[in-house]
Coordinates of C-alpha atoms in Angstrom, one line a residue:
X1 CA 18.5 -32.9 -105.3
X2 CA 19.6 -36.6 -106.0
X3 CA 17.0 -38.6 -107.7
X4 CA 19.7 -40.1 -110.9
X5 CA 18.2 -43.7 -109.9
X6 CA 14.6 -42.2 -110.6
X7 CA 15.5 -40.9 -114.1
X8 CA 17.2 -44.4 -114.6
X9 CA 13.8 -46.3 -113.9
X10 CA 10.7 -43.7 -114.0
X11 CA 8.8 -46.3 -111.9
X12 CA 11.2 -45.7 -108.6
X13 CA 11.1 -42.4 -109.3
X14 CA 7.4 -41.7 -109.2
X15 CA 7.2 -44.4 -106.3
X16 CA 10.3 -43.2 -104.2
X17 CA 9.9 -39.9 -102.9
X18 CA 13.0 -37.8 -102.3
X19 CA 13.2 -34.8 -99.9
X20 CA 15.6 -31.8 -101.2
X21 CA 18.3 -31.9 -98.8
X22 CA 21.3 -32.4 -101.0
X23 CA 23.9 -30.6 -102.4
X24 CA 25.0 -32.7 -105.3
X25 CA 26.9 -33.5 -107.0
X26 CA 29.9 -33.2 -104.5
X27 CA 33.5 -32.9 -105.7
X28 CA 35.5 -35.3 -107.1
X29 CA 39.0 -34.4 -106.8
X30 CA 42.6 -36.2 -108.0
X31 CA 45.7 -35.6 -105.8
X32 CA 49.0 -36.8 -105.6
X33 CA 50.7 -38.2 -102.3
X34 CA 54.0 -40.0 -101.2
X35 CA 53.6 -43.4 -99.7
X36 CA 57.0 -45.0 -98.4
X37 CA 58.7 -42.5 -101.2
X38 CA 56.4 -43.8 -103.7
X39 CA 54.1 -41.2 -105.7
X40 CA 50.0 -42.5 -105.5
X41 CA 47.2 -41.1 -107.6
X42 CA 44.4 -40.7 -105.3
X43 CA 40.6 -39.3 -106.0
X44 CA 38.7 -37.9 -103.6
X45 CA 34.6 -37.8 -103.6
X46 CA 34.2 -35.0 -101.5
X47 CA 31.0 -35.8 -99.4
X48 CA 31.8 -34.0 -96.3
X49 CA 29.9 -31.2 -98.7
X50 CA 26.7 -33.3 -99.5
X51 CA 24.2 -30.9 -97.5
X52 CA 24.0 -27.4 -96.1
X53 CA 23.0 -28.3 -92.6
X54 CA 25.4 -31.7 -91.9
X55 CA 27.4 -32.8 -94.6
X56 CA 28.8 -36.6 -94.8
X57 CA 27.2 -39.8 -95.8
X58 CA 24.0 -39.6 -93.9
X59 CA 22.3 -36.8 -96.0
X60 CA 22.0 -39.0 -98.8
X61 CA 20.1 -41.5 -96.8
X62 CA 18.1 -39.2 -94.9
X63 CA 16.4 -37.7 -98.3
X64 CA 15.4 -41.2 -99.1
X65 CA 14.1 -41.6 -95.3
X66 CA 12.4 -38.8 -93.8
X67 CA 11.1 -38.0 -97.6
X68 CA 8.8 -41.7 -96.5
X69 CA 8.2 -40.9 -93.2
X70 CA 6.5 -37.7 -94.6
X71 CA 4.6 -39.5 -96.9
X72 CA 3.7 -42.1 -94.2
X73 CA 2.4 -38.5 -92.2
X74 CA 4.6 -39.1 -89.5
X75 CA 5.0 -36.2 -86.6
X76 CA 8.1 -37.3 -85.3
X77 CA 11.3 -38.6 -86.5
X78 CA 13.4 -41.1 -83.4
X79 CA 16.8 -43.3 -83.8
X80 CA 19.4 -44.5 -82.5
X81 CA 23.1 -44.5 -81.6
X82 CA 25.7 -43.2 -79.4
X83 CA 26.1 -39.4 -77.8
X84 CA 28.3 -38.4 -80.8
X85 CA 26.8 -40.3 -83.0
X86 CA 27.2 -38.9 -86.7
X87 CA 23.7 -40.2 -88.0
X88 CA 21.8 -39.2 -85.0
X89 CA 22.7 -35.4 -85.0
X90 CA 22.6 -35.6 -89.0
X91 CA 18.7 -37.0 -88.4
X92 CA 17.8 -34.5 -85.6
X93 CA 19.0 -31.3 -88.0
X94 CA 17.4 -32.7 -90.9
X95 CA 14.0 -33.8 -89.4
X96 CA 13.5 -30.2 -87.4
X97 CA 14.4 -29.0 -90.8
X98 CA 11.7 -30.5 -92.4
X99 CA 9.0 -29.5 -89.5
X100 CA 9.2 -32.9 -87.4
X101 CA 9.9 -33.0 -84.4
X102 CA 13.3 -35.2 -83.4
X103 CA 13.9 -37.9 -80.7
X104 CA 17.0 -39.5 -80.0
X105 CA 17.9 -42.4 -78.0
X106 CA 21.5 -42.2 -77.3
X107 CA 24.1 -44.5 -75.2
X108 CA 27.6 -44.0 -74.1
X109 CA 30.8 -44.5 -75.7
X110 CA 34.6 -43.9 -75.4
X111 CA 34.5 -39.7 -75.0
X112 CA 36.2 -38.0 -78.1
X113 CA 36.7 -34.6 -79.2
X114 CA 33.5 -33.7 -81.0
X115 CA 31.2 -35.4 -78.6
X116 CA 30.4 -32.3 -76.5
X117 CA 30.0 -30.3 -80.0
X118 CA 27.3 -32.9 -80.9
X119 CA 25.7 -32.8 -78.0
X120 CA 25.8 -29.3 -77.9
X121 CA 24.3 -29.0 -81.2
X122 CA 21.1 -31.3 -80.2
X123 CA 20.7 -28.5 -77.1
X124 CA 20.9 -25.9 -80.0
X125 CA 18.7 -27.9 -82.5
X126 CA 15.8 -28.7 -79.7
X127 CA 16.5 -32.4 -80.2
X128 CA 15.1 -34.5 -77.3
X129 CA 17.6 -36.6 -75.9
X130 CA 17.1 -40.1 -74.1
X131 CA 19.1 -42.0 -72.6
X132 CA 19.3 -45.3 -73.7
X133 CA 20.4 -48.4 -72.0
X134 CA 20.1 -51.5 -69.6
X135 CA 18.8 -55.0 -70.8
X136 CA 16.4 -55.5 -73.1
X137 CA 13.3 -55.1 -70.8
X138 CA 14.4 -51.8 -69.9
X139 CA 15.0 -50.2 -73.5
X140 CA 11.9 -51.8 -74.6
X141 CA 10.6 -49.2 -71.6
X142 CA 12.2 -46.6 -72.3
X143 CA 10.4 -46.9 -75.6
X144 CA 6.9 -47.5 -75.1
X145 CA 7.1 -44.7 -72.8
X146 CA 8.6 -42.3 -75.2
X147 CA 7.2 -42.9 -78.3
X148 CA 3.8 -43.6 -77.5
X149 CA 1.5 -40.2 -77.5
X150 CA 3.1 -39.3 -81.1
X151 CA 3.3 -40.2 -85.0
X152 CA 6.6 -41.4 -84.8
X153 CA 9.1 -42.8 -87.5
X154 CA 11.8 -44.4 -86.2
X155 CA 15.0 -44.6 -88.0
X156 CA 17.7 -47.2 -87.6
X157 CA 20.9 -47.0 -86.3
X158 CA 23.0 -45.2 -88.9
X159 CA 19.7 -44.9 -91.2
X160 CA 21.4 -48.6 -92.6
X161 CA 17.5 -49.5 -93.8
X162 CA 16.7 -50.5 -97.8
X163 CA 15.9 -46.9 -98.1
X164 CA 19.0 -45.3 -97.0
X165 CA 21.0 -47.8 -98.8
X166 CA 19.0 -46.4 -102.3
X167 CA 20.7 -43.3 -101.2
X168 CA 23.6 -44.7 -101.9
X169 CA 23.0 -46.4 -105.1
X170 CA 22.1 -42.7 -106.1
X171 CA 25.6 -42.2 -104.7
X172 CA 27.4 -44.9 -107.4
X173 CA 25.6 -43.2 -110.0
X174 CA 27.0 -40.1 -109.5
X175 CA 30.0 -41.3 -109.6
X176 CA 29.9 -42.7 -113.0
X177 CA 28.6 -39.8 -114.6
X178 CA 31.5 -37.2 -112.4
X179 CA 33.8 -40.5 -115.1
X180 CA 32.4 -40.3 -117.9
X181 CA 32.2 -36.4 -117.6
X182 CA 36.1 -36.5 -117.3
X183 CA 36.7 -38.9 -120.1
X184 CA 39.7 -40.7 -117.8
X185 CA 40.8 -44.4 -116.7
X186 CA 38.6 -44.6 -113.1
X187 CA 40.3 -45.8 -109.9
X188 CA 39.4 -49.6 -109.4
X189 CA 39.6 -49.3 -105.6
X190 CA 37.0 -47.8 -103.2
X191 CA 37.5 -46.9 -100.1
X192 CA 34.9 -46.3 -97.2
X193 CA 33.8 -46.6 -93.8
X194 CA 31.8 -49.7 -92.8
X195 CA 29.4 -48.6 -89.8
X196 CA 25.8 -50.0 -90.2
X197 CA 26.4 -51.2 -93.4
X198 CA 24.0 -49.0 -95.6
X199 CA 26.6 -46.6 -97.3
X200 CA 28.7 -49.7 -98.5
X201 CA 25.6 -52.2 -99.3
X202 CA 24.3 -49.1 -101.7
X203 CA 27.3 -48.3 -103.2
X204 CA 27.8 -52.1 -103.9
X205 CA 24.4 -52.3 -105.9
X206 CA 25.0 -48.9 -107.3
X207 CA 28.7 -49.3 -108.8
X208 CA 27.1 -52.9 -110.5
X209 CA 24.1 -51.0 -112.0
X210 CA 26.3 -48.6 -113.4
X211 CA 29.1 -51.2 -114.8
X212 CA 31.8 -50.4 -113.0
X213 CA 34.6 -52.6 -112.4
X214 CA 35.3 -51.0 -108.9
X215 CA 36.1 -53.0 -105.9
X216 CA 34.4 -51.4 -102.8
X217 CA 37.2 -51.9 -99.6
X218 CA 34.5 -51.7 -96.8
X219 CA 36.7 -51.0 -93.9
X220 CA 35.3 -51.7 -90.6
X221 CA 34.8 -49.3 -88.0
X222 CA 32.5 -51.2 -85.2
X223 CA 32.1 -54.5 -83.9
X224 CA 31.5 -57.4 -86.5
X225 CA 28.4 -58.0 -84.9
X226 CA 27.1 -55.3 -86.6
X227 CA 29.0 -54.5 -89.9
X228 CA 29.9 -58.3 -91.5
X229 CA 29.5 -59.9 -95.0
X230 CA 26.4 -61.5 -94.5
X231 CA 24.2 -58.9 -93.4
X232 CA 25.7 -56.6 -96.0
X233 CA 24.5 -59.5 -98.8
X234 CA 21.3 -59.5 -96.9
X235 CA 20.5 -55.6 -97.0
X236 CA 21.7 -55.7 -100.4
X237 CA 19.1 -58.4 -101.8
X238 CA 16.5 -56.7 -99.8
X239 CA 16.9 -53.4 -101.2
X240 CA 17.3 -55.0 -104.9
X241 CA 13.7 -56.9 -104.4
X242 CA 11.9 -53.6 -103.4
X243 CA 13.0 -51.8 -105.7
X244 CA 12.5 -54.1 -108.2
X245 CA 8.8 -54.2 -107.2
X246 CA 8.5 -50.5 -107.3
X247 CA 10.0 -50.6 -110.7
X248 CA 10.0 -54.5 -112.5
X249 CA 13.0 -53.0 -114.4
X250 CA 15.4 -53.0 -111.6
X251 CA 17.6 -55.8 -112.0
X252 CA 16.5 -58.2 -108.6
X253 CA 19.7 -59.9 -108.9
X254 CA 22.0 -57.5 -108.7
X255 CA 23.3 -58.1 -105.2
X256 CA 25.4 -61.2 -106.5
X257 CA 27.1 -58.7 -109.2
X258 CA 28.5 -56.2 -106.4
X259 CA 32.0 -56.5 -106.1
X260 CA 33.1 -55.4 -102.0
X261 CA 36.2 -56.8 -99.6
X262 CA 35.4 -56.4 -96.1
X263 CA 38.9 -55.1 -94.1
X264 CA 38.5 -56.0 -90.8
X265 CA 42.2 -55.5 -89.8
X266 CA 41.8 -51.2 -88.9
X267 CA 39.2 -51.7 -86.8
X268 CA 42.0 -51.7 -83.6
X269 CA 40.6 -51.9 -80.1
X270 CA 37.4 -50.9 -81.6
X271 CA 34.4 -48.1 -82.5
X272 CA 35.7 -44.6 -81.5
X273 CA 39.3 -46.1 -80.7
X274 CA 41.9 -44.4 -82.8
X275 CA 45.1 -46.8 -83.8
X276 CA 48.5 -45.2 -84.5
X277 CA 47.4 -46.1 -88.2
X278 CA 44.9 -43.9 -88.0
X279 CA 46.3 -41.1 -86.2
X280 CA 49.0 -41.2 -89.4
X281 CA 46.5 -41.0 -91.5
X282 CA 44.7 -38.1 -90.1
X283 CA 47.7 -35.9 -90.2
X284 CA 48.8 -37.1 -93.5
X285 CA 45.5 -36.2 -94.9
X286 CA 45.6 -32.3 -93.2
X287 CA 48.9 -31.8 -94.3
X288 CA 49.0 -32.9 -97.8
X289 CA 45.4 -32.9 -99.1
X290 CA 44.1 -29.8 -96.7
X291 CA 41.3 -32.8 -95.3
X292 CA 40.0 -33.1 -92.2
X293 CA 39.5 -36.2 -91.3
X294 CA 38.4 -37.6 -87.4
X295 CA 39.2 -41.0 -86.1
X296 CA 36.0 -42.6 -85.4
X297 CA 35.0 -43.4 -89.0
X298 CA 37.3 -42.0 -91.9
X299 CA 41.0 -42.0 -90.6
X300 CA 40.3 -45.5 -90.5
X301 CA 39.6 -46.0 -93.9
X302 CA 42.0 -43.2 -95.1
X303 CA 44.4 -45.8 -93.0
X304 CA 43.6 -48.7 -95.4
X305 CA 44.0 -47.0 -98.5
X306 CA 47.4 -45.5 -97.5
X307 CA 48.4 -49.2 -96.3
X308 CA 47.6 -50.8 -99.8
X309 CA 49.4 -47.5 -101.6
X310 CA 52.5 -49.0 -100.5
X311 CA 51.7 -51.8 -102.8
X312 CA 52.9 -51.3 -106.4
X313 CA 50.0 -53.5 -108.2
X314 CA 47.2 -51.6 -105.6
X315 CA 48.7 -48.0 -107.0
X316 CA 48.1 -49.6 -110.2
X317 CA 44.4 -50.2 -110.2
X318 CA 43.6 -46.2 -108.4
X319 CA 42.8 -45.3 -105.3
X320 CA 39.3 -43.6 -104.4
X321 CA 38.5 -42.6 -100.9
X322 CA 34.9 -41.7 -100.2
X323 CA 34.8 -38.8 -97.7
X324 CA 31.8 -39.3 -95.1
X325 CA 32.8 -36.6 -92.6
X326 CA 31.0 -33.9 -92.2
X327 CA 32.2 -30.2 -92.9
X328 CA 29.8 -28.3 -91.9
X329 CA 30.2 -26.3 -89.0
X330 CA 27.7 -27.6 -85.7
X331 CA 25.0 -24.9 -84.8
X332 CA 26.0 -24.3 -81.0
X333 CA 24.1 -23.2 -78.0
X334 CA 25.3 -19.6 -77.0
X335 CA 26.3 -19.7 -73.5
X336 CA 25.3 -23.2 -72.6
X337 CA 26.0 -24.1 -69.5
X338 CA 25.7 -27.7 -67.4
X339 CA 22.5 -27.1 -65.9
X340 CA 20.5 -25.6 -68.8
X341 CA 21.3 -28.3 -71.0
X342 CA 18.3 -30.3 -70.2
X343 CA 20.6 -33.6 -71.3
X344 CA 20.3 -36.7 -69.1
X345 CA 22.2 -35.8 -66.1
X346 CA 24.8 -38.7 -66.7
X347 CA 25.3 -37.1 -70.6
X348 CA 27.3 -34.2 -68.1
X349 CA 30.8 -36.3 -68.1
X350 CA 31.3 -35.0 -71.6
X351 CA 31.2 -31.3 -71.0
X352 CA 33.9 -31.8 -68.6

């Protein structure tokens, strides 16, 4: 269970409930790989591993989120996001395994490999699955008309809210004590996926808190519409004055010590695209690290650490890659079938 923010200021942790869904700390490994016929020192935290259900970088959101929504007595747990969306399934497995029922309002997207899996896995969990679409009138609709008999919480895209950001300030904290358990120099360069947002603006906070002079590469996986510098600032302050008045002893200001460059140059032709970078990366990552990446999210940012690996003075400061993926295998529905899925009947492309 993750709660190292709550033994850092008692006041968070007797205000902030935390639901045990973690498995933490997860590994932090150091590997050796050849860039260009150059040898790189790379670490690896290993959060593909952070739950037993769904690992990746949601779990450490979600204790933070559904712990309030079961303070708040909610009956039901709703978000966002698209048919293979990560955070979605992560949510729905979480939330039914917590006793709340789960509702997910899900939209198209370029079809990939794992979408039928995830979709599959909703079937399995009992997840019910909306489609969600049109103009603004129409999903405001689709809402109202969903949500409206039950208790419901309803979650964010990618669970990017103050409270899954503290997640990830939990997240930085960790990773300063898996340093100053190994008594070794620490990477100066972190590398992650920048969806919503909320795993980068935490870790930003987090990594100042803990005084360390790491510099977060947020690489961009969606549209800049959605992950940019100015709404990561802004989730960042947010998060900082909330906490700060559950606990006065949380520094208010620390947003303006976090130390993150935004890479927008991976993105390619966009969310769930892959780019030959990335395809590279992905095989370089099976074949010399035994990791499996997929090419939505991490091969991405596996891409941008392998680009600046080719650079003497970036090999230099470390390289640290921050595995979101998750490696836990999907429940599946035994014998599923088109017609008993009970999915949207336009959700049926991605079965084919």
């Amino acid at each position: 269970m993750a709660n190292l923010l709550g033994k850092h200021f008692p006041g968070i942790g007797a205000g902030l409930p935390v639901a045990d869904l973690l498995r933490v700390p997860t590994p932090l490994t150091r590997h050796e790989i050849t860039v260009d016929n150059a040898s790189a020192d790379v670490w690896i935290k290993h959060d593909e591993s952070s739950g037993s259900l769904y690992g990746g970088n949601k779990v450490r959101k979600l204790a933070y989120i559904l712990a309030h929504a079961q303070s708040r007595q909610a009956e039901a747990i709703a978000t966002f996001g698209a048919v293979g969306s990560h955070h979605a399934l992560a949510t729905a497995l979480y939330a039914r395994a917590l006793g709340l029922d789960a509702i997910c309002f899900l939209g198209h997207q370029s079809s990939t490999t794992h979408v039928a899996d995830a979709l599959s896995a909703h079937v399995a969990n009992g997840t019910r699955i909306v489609r969600y679409g049109g103009d603004r009138r129409q999903r405001i609709a689709t809402l109202r008309q969903t949500l409206a008999p039950r208790r419901t919480w309803v979650v964010p895209a990618g669970g990017s809210s103050w409270l899954g950001a503290t997640g990830f300030i939990d997240a930085a904290l960790e990773l300063a004590a898996d340093f100053e358990a190994g008594d070794v120099r620490y990477p100066r360069r972190l590398y992650v996926a920048n969806g919503t947002m909320g795993t980068v603006a935490g870790l930003g906070l987090g990594l100042a808190l803990a005084g360390l002079d790491i510099e977060i590469q947020a690489v961009r996986i969606t549209s800049d519409a959605i992950a940019n510098s100015d709404g990561t600032l802004k989730l960042m302050q947010k998060t900082a004055a909330l906490l700060n008045r559950i606990d006065p002893a949380f520094p208010v200001d620390l947003a303006d010590q976090a130390r993150i460059r935004f890479r927008d140059e991976f993105v390619g032709g966009g969310y769930t695209r892959p780019t030959p970078a990335s395809d590279a990366a992905l095989r370089l990552a099976a074949d010399e690290l035994a990791m499996t990446l997929e090419t939505t999210y991490t091969a991405k940012a596996f891409a941008a650490l392998l680009a600046d690996a080719g650079d003497e003075s970036a090999r230099a400061e470390g390289l640290l890659f921050w595995n979101t993926y998750n490696a836990v295998d999907l429940p599946q529905h035994a014998g599923l079938t088109l017609a008993d899925t009970g999915l949207p009947d336009d959700f049926q492309r991605y079965f084919v």
